[in-house]
PDB file of C-alpha atoms in Angstrom:
ATOM      1  CA  MET A1416     -61.214 -97.382 -99.210  1.00  0.00           C
ATOM      2  CA  LYS A1417     -57.699 -97.361 -97.445  1.00  0.00           C
ATOM      3  CA  LYS A1418     -54.981 -98.654 -99.234  1.00  0.00           C
ATOM      4  CA  GLY A1419     -54.775-102.625 -98.780  1.00  0.00           C
ATOM      5  CA  ASP A1420     -58.358-102.544 -97.291  1.00  0.00           C
ATOM      6  CA  LEU A1421     -59.413-105.438 -99.279  1.00  0.00           C
ATOM      7  CA  SER A1422     -55.890-107.449 -99.244  1.00  0.00           C
ATOM      8  CA  HIS A1423     -57.332-110.614 -97.838  1.00  0.00           C
ATOM      9  CA  LEU A1424     -58.857-110.778-101.514  1.00  0.00           C
ATOM     10  CA  ALA A1425     -55.085-110.450-103.233  1.00  0.00           C
ATOM     11  CA  ASN A1426     -54.709-114.005-103.938  1.00  0.00           C
ATOM     12  CA  PRO A1427     -52.876-115.397-107.110  1.00  0.00           C
ATOM     13  CA  GLY A1428     -55.240-117.144-109.563  1.00  0.00           C
ATOM     14  CA  ALA A1429     -58.186-115.508-107.706  1.00  0.00           C
ATOM     15  CA  LEU A1430     -60.973-114.376-109.987  1.00  0.00           C
ATOM     16  CA  LEU A1431     -62.697-110.931-108.831  1.00  0.00           C
ATOM     17  CA  ALA A1432     -66.415-109.853-109.989  1.00  0.00           C
ATOM     18  CA  VAL A1433     -66.931-106.338-110.222  1.00  0.00           C
ATOM     19  CA  ARG A1434     -70.006-104.147-110.938  1.00  0.00           C
ATOM     20  CA  VAL A1435     -68.795-100.992-112.253  1.00  0.00           C
ATOM     21  CA  THR A1436     -70.622 -97.681-112.383  1.00  0.00           C
ATOM     22  CA  PRO A1437     -68.982 -94.803-114.520  1.00  0.00           C
ATOM     23  CA  LYS A1438     -69.342 -91.142-114.144  1.00  0.00           C
ATOM     24  CA  ALA A1439     -70.072 -91.212-110.231  1.00  0.00           C
ATOM     25  CA  ALA A1440     -69.760 -88.644-108.069  1.00  0.00           C
ATOM     26  CA  ARG A1441     -66.977 -90.002-106.570  1.00  0.00           C
ATOM     27  CA  ASN A1442     -64.186 -93.316-106.511  1.00  0.00           C
ATOM     28  CA  GLN A1443     -65.171 -95.695-104.157  1.00  0.00           C
ATOM     29  CA  VAL A1444     -64.862 -99.490-103.806  1.00  0.00           C
ATOM     30  CA  ASP A1445     -67.389-101.644-101.808  1.00  0.00           C
ATOM     31  CA  ALA A1446     -67.589-105.052-101.329  1.00  0.00           C
ATOM     32  CA  ARG A1447     -70.684-106.801-100.630  1.00  0.00           C
ATOM     33  CA  GLY A1448     -70.304-110.244 -99.785  1.00  0.00           C
ATOM     34  CA  ASP A1449     -68.503-112.141-103.082  1.00  0.00           C
ATOM     35  CA  GLN A1450     -69.319-109.335-105.476  1.00  0.00           C
ATOM     36  CA  LEU A1451     -67.485-105.840-105.378  1.00  0.00           C
ATOM     37  CA  TYR A1452     -68.856-102.728-106.484  1.00  0.00           C
ATOM     38  CA  VAL A1453     -66.746 -99.822-107.904  1.00  0.00           C
ATOM     39  CA  SER A1454     -67.663 -96.414-108.799  1.00  0.00           C
ATOM     40  CA  VAL A1455     -65.325 -94.452-110.826  1.00  0.00           C
ATOM     41  CA  THR A1456     -65.608 -90.674-112.015  1.00  0.00           C
ATOM     42  CA  ALA A1457     -63.951 -91.485-115.417  1.00  0.00           C
ATOM     43  CA  VAL A1458     -66.005 -91.447-118.672  1.00  0.00           C
ATOM     44  CA  PRO A1459     -66.988 -94.905-120.235  1.00  0.00           C
ATOM     45  CA  GLU A1460     -64.854 -94.296-123.494  1.00  0.00           C
ATOM     46  CA  ASP A1461     -61.977 -95.441-125.047  1.00  0.00           C
ATOM     47  CA  GLY A1462     -61.251 -97.801-121.794  1.00  0.00           C
ATOM     48  CA  LYS A1463     -60.709 -94.452-119.493  1.00  0.00           C
ATOM     49  CA  ALA A1464     -63.334 -96.134-116.811  1.00  0.00           C
ATOM     50  CA  THR A1465     -61.619 -99.405-117.020  1.00  0.00           C
ATOM     51  CA  LYS A1466     -58.445 -97.693-116.430  1.00  0.00           C
ATOM     52  CA  ALA A1467     -59.911 -96.006-113.625  1.00  0.00           C
ATOM     53  CA  VAL A1468     -61.355 -98.913-111.841  1.00  0.00           C
ATOM     54  CA  ILE A1469     -57.928-100.867-112.433  1.00  0.00           C
ATOM     55  CA  LYS A1470     -55.790 -98.222-110.636  1.00  0.00           C
ATOM     56  CA  LEU A1471     -58.674 -98.256-107.934  1.00  0.00           C
ATOM     57  CA  LEU A1472     -58.874-101.602-107.177  1.00  0.00           C
ATOM     58  CA  ALA A1473     -55.300-102.440-107.484  1.00  0.00           C
ATOM     59  CA  ASN A1474     -54.549 -99.564-104.547  1.00  0.00           C
ATOM     60  CA  ALA A1475     -57.814-101.196-102.583  1.00  0.00           C
ATOM     61  CA  LEU A1476     -55.971-104.677-102.794  1.00  0.00           C
ATOM     62  CA  GLY A1477     -52.874-103.435-102.272  1.00  0.00           C
ATOM     63  CA  ILE A1478     -51.026-104.954-105.087  1.00  0.00           C
ATOM     64  CA  ALA A1479     -49.542-103.636-108.518  1.00  0.00           C
ATOM     65  CA  LYS A1480     -51.879-102.666-111.769  1.00  0.00           C
ATOM     66  CA  PRO A1481     -50.118-105.097-113.823  1.00  0.00           C
ATOM     67  CA  ARG A1482     -51.206-107.796-111.553  1.00  0.00           C
ATOM     68  CA  LEU A1483     -54.749-107.099-112.293  1.00  0.00           C
ATOM     69  CA  VAL A1484     -55.718-109.027-115.498  1.00  0.00           C
ATOM     70  CA  LEU A1485     -59.344-108.325-117.052  1.00  0.00           C
ATOM     71  CA  THR A1486     -60.579-111.584-118.254  1.00  0.00           C
ATOM     72  CA  GLN A1487     -64.004-110.676-119.207  1.00  0.00           C
ATOM     73  CA  GLY A1488     -66.484-107.808-119.579  1.00  0.00           C
ATOM     74  CA  ALA A1489     -64.019-104.960-121.641  1.00  0.00           C
ATOM     75  CA  ILE A1490     -66.620-103.221-122.621  1.00  0.00           C
ATOM     76  CA  SER A1491     -69.589-104.266-119.751  1.00  0.00           C
ATOM     77  CA  ARG A1492     -70.150-103.044-116.490  1.00  0.00           C
ATOM     78  CA  ASP A1493     -69.960-106.267-115.236  1.00  0.00           C
ATOM     79  CA  LYS A1494     -66.021-107.302-115.364  1.00  0.00           C
ATOM     80  CA  VAL A1495     -64.179-109.799-114.134  1.00  0.00           C
ATOM     81  CA  PHE A1496     -60.658-109.585-113.085  1.00  0.00           C
ATOM     82  CA  ARG A1497     -57.734-112.063-112.234  1.00  0.00           C
ATOM     83  CA  ILE A1498     -54.904-111.672-109.992  1.00  0.00           C
ATOM     84  CA  ASP A1499     -51.453-112.938-111.352  1.00  0.00           C
TER      85      ASP A1499
END
């Protein structure tokens, strides 16, 4: 996905529901309805996969990484991010 492809979702205060697949073959963001599916090659240990998700998602949204705040699912595959 190109930088800013999901910029229409980058509204301040918006909540994004994300389903994460760690240890995937490639990094990818896929939007299906209200749900975002993010696949990352990082392993799910010590927050590596979550950091990779934040980087990839921020790039797809066209925003800075600090604007994405993880509100739910720190150690779960189902995460909720808030855009500040």
